[in-house]
């Protein structure tokens, strides 16, 4: 699945969300798409998710679908490309939107996702992928195991039973952060850097 242009950089997502939280932009289908991205949420969760506290634990306390009545007392950490604080502010701002405007946003979302060549539920996967990129960028997602844990947290999946693969997912990738940093560049800068890397790779390939 190709990522639509509005979600290719976390920086652009952060800018839109901060503007909405500050009251500088009106709710729209793009806003709803951003909610689904920020929380790696199913379309039906956008109006149901709640952030609160149980005991000393803060996180998502309600609105998680497909639990079939399980985990009624569970608290899910907010694992988001934007971090817990801005994500929480965004959800609070979204909840102040009128029912009429939310319905209009849902209708608009159907239109813009069709233009993007995806369906609304695909935004959950993109949001989880951006959450993984975020931990790579901050230096806490250097290997497959750490990245898998970030993905699980973003999707609010329960931890699996320890498996043998975890032993082999501890190897850090020295280029993981470099790759994530390139993804955050503008398209023009990415194209220029990729072209230069291709040139160097060709130049360093031994002649046949």
PDB file of C-alpha atoms in Angstrom, residues 7 13-14 17 31-41 78-83 86-88 90-91 123 127-128 130-131 154 156:
ATOM      1  CA  UNK A   7       0.935  11.195   5.683  1.00  0.00           C
ATOM      2  CA  UNK A  13       0.876  15.503  10.392  1.00  0.00           C
ATOM      3  CA  UNK A  14       2.138  17.301  13.492  1.00  0.00           C
ATOM      4  CA  UNK A  17      -2.849  18.511  14.285  1.00  0.00           C
ATOM      5  CA  UNK A  31      -9.111  16.013  10.342  1.00  0.00           C
ATOM      6  CA  UNK A  32     -10.930  12.724  10.812  1.00  0.00           C
ATOM      7  CA  UNK A  33      -8.267  10.949   8.761  1.00  0.00           C
ATOM      8  CA  UNK A  34      -5.655  12.490  11.048  1.00  0.00           C
ATOM      9  CA  UNK A  35      -7.522  11.161  14.107  1.00  0.00           C
ATOM     10  CA  UNK A  36      -7.453   7.643  12.652  1.00  0.00           C
ATOM     11  CA  UNK A  37      -3.760   8.024  11.833  1.00  0.00           C
ATOM     12  CA  UNK A  38      -2.699   9.493  15.186  1.00  0.00           C
ATOM     13  CA  UNK A  39      -4.427   6.702  17.112  1.00  0.00           C
ATOM     14  CA  UNK A  40      -4.026   3.921  14.517  1.00  0.00           C
ATOM     15  CA  UNK A  41      -7.770   3.637  15.011  1.00  0.00           C
ATOM     16  CA  UNK A  78      -1.027   5.861  23.760  1.00  0.00           C
ATOM     17  CA  UNK A  79       1.602   4.795  21.231  1.00  0.00           C
ATOM     18  CA  UNK A  80       1.388   7.411  18.500  1.00  0.00           C
ATOM     19  CA  UNK A  81       3.549   9.093  15.888  1.00  0.00           C
ATOM     20  CA  UNK A  82       2.858  12.351  17.749  1.00  0.00           C
ATOM     21  CA  UNK A  83       3.448  11.177  21.300  1.00  0.00           C
ATOM     22  CA  UNK A  86      -0.268  16.091  21.534  1.00  0.00           C
ATOM     23  CA  UNK A  87      -2.351  13.016  20.701  1.00  0.00           C
ATOM     24  CA  UNK A  88      -4.364  13.536  23.884  1.00  0.00           C
ATOM     25  CA  UNK A  90      -6.023  16.279  19.588  1.00  0.00           C
ATOM     26  CA  UNK A  91      -8.573  13.740  20.801  1.00  0.00           C
ATOM     27  CA  UNK A 123      -5.490   4.563   7.796  1.00  0.00           C
ATOM     28  CA  UNK A 127      -0.888   5.252  11.570  1.00  0.00           C
ATOM     29  CA  UNK A 128       0.788   2.215  13.111  1.00  0.00           C
ATOM     30  CA  UNK A 130       4.180   6.081  11.434  1.00  0.00           C
ATOM     31  CA  UNK A 131       4.239   5.205  15.142  1.00  0.00           C
ATOM     32  CA  UNK A 154      -0.038   1.454  18.446  1.00  0.00           C
ATOM     33  CA  UNK A 156      -3.545  -1.890  21.047  1.00  0.00           C
TER      34      UNK A 156
END
